[in-house]
XYZ file of C-alpha atoms in Angstrom:
364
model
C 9.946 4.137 22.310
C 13.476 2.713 20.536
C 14.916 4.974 18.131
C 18.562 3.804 16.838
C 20.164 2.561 13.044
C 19.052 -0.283 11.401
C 22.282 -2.060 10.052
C 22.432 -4.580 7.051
C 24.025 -8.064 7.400
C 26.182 -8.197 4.606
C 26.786 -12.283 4.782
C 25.998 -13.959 2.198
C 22.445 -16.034 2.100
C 23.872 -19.543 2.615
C 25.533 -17.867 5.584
C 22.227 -16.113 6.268
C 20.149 -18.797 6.659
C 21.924 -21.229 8.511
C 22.634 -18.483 11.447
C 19.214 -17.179 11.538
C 18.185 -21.185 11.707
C 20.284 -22.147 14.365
C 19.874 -19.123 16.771
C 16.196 -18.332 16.956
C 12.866 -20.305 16.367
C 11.050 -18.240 13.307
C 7.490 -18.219 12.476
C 6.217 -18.946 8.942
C 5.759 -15.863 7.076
C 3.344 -16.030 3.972
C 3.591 -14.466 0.940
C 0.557 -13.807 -0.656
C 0.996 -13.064 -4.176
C -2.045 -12.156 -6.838
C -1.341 -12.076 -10.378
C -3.371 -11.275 -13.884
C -1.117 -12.040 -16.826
C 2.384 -11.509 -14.970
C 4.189 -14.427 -17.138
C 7.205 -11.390 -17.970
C 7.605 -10.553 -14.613
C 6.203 -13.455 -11.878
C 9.613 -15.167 -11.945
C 11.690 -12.320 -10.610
C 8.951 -11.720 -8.160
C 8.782 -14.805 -7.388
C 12.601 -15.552 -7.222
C 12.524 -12.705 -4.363
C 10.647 -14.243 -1.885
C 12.200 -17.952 -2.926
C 15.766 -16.201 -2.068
C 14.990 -14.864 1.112
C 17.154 -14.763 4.120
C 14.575 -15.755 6.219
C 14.591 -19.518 6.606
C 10.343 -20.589 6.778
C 7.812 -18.832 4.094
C 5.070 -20.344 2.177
C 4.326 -18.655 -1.036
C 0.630 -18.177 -2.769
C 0.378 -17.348 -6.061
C -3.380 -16.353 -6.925
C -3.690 -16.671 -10.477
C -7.007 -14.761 -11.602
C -8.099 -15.707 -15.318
C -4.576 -15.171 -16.912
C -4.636 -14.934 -20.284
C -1.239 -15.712 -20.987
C 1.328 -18.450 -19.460
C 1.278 -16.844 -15.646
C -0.064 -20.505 -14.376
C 2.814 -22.180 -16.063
C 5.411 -20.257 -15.294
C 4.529 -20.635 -11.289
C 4.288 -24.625 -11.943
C 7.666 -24.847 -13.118
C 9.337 -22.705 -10.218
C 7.096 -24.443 -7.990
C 8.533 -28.115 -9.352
C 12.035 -26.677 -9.180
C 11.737 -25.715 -5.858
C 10.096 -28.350 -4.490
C 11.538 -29.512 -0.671
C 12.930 -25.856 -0.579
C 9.874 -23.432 -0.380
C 6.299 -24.596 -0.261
C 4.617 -22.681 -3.330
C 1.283 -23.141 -4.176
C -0.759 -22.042 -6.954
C -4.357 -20.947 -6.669
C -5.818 -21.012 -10.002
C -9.524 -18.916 -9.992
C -11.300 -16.507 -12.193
C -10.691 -12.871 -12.739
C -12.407 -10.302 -9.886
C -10.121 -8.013 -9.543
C -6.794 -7.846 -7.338
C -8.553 -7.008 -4.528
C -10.326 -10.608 -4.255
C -7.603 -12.192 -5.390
C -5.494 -11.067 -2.103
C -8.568 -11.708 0.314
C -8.392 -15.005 -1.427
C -4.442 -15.436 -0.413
C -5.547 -14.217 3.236
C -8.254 -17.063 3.733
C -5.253 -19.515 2.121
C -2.089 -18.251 3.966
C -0.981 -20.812 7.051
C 1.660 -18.264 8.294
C 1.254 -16.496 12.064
C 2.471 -13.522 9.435
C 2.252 -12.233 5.902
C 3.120 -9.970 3.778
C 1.418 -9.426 -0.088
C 3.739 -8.504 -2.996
C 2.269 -7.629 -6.721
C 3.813 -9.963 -9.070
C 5.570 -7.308 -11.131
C 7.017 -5.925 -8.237
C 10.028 -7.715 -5.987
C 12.110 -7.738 -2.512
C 15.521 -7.216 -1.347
C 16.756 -10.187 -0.041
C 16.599 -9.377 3.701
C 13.247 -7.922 3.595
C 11.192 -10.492 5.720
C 14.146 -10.952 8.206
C 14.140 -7.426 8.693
C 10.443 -6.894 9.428
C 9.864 -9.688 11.420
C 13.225 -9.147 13.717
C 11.642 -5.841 14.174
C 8.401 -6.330 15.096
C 9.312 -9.633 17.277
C 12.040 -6.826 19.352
C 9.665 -4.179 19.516
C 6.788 -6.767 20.204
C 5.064 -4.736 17.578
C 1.862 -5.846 15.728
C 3.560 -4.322 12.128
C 6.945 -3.353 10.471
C 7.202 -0.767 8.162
C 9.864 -0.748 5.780
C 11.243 1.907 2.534
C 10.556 1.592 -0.719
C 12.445 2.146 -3.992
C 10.511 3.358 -6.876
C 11.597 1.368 -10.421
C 10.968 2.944 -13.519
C 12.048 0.374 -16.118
C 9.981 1.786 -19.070
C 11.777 5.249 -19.164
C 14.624 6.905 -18.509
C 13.491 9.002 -14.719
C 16.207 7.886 -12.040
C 15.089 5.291 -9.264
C 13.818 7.132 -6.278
C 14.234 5.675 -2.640
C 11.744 6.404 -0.456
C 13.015 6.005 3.245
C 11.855 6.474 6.948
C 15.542 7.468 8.025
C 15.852 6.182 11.409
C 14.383 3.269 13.040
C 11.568 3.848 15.224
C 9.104 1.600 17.722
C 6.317 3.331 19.577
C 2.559 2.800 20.629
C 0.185 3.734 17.924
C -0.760 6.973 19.542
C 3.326 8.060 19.490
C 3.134 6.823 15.982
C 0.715 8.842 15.056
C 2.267 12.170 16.056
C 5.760 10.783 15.551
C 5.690 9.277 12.222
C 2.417 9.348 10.443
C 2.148 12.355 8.308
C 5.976 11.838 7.091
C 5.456 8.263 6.296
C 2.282 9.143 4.579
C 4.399 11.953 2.335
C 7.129 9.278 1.542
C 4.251 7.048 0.289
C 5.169 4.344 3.087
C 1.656 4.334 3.906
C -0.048 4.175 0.849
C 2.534 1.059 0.050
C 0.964 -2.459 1.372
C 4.044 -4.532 0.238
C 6.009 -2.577 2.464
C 4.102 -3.987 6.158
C 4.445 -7.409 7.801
C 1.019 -8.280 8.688
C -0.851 -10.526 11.875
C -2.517 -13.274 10.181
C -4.361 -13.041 13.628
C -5.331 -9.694 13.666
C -6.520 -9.294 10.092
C -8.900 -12.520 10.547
C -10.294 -11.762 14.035
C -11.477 -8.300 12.921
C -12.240 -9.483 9.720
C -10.000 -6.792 7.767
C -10.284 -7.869 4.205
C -9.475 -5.993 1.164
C -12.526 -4.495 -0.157
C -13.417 -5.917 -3.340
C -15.516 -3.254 -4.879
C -12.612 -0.581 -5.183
C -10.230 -1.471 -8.175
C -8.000 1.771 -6.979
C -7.119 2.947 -3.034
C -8.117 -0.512 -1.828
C -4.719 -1.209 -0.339
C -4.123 2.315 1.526
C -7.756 1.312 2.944
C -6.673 -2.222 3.920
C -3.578 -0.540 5.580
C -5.221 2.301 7.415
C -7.537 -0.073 8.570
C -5.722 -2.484 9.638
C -3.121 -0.135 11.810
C -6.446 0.826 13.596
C -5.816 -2.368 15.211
C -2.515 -2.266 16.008
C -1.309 -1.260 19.535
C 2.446 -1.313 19.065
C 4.459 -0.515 15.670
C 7.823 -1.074 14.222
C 9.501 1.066 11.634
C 13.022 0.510 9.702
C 15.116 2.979 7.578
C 15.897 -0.057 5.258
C 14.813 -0.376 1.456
C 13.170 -3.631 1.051
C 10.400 -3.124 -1.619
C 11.423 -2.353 -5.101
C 7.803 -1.078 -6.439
C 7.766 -1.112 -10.170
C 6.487 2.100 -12.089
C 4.660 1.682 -15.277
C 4.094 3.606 -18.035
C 1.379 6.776 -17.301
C -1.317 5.388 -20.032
C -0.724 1.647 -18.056
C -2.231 3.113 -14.264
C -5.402 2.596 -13.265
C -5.682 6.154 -11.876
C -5.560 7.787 -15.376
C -8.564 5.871 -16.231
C -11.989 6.745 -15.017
C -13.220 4.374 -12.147
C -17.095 3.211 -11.331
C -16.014 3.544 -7.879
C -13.174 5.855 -7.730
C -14.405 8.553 -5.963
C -16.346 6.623 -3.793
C -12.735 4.630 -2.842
C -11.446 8.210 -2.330
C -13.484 8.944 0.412
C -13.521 5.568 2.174
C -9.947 6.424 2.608
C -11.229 9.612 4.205
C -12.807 7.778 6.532
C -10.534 4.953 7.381
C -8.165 7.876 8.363
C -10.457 9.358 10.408
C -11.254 6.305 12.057
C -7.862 5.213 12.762
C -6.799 8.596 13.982
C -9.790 8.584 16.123
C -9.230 5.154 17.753
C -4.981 6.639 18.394
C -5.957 9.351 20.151
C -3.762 11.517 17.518
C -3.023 15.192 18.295
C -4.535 17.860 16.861
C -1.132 18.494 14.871
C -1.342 15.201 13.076
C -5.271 15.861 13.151
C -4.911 18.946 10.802
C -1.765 18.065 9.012
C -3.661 14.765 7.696
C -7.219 16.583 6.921
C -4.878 18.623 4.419
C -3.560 15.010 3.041
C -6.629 14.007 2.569
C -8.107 16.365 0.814
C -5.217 16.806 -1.236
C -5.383 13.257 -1.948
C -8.952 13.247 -3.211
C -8.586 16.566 -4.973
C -5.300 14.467 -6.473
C -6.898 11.664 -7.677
C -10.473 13.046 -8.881
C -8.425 15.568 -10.752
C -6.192 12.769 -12.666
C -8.805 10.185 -13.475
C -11.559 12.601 -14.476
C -9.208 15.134 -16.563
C -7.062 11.858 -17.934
C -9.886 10.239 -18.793
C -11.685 10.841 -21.545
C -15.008 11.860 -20.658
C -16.482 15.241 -21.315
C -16.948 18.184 -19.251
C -20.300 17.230 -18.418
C -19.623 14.158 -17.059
C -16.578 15.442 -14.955
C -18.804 18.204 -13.457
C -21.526 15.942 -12.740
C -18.934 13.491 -10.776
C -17.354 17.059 -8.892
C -20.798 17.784 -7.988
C -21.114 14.036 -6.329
C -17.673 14.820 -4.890
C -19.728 18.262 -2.719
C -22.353 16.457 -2.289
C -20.981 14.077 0.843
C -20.851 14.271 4.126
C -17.312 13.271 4.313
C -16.170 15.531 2.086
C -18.187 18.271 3.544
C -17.527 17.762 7.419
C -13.796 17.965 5.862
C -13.712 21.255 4.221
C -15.376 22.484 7.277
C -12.343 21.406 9.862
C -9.375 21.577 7.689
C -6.963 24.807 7.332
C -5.829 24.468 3.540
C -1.634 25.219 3.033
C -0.697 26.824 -0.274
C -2.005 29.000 -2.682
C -3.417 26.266 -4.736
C -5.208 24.445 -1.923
C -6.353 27.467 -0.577
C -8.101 28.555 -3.891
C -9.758 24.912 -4.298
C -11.023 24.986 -0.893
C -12.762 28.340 -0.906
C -14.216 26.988 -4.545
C -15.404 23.565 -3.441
C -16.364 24.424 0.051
C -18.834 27.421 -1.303
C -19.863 24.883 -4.397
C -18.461 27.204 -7.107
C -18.292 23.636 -9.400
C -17.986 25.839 -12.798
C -14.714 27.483 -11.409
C -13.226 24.791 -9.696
C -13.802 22.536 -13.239
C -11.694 25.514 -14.872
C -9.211 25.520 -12.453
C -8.349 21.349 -13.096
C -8.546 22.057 -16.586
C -5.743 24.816 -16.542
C -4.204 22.570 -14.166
C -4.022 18.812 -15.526
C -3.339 20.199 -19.169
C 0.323 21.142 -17.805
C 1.012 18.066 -16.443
């Protein structure tokens, strides 16, 4: 295990790229990009990868159905940039984002990759960084911070940051960084992980397409199953755009939104099965997870519209698995508030728990 500072190079890119080219042999990285009618924001996306320090990427733009001028906009980067960056544009029809990144995965050529949302953008050292991470800790990941961007209002950028760089097995993982990474939202994040091309095809790990929410903490959780070795940086490299609360997808009722909520249940289970994590990550995570699906039931059903039979009949679904029991039955809930949920949805007291989300989701 390496624990030490990560420090920035502050050279500028022309510098940048010409030392990083004539010191070390460096891997294509792809960028797999989806977009649905991202004409206002694909160029700056786009323009961070393009400006990278590190010297060979490909980028793929998966353009699903756009509406708008998303398709042109990547054509006339793509021609300006021609003999710089290879860019190429995959033009299909609208099936959701999750499709549209398995899509870039059965495309990319890199031995890496990394998938950014084309409203969202890097720092310009972000693929150096990751890769020069995992390649010295011979590490099958990187994990890097975040910086939350709220353009649309006036809440202050949050930075969301590991604060110390760490590489360890995935069992010392697990126990070492997990549940902290998971509570800065690290984990949750998939623009935020270098990725094998190698590892994701030979075990098949593919976005699943029928979730339109918590597909890409699945893909992630899932994926790190595989891993034997990972890297984690204290650097900011993803600047993830916030939208607007009527814009999310999570304030809007789901087909499969529950059901996503406990595949991520048991992707967590799986991949803290396969680590061998202690039974202090064990418990702090069955908390996570049940606050996570109490979390996210709780906005999309009271945000959504639909009327109290409907939510109760969807809380009663909720009960009703196997997941969700075999949970309530191991975990030890923290708080007063978790406490009182898990005594009313472990003992099915539906009626009481609906009140309770009421009082609580028409406060916030």
């Amino acid at each position: 295990m390496r624990i030490g500072s990560c420090r920035k190079d502050q050279s500028d890119m022309t510098e940048q790229r010409t030392f990083i080219r004539d010191t070390t042999e460096w891997p294509l990285i792809s960028v797999i990009m989806p977009a649905y009618n991202s004409a206002k924001t694909i160029e700056r996306a786009m323009r961070s990868v393009i400006g990278q320090s590190y010297p060979e990427t490909e980028l793929i733009v998966i353009d699903s159905g756009s509406a708008d001028d998303t398709a042109e906009v990547v054509k006339r980067i793509a021609a300006q940039e021609k003999g710089q960056i290879d860019i190429r544009l995959i033009e299909k029809e609208n099936e959701g984002v999750s499709a549209a990144r398995n899509e870039g995965i059965r495309a990319v050529k890199g031995k890496y990759f990394v998938s950014l949302d084309a409203d969202d953008y890097y720092e310009r050292d972000t693929l150096a960084g990751l890769y020069k991470a995992a390649a010295e800790g011979k590490a099958d990941t990187a994990i890097g911070g975040m910086r939350k961007v709220y353009e649309s209002n006036d809440a202050l950028n949050e930075d969301f940051a590991p604060g110390s760089q760490y590489t360890g097995d995935l069992k010392s993982f697990m126990d070492d960084c997990f549940p902290k990474l998971y509570d800065l939202h690290l984990i949750s994040t998939h623009s935020n992980k270098l990725y094998s091309t190698k590892i994701v095809r030979d075990n098949s790990l593919y976005y699943n397409e029928k979730l339109a929410v918590n597909e890409d903490i699945d893909f992630v959780l899932r994926y790190l199953s595989h891993c034997k070795s990972i890297a984690v940086l204290p650097d900011i490299f993803l600047n993830y755009v916030q939208h607007g609360v009527g814009e999310s997808l999570i304030n809007t009722f789901q087909p499969h939104g529950l059901e996503g909520a406990l595949i991520v249940l048991r992707s967590c289970r799986e991949l803290m099965k396969l680590s061998g994590a202690g039974e202090k990550t064990v418990s702090e995570m069955n908390d996570r997870m049940f606050v996570h699906i109490c979390s996210f039931a709780g906005l999309m059903y009271y945000r959504s519209g639909y009327d109290d039979a409907h939510i109760r009949k969807e809380l009663v679904k909720m009960c009703a698995s196997s997941d969700f029991e075999q949970l309530l039955s191991q975990m030890r809930p923290r708080g007063i508030k978790n406490t009182a949920a898990h005594f009313l949805l472990k003992h099915k007291l539906i009626g009481s728990y609906h009140i309770l989300c009421k009082l609580i989701y028409s406060n916030t």
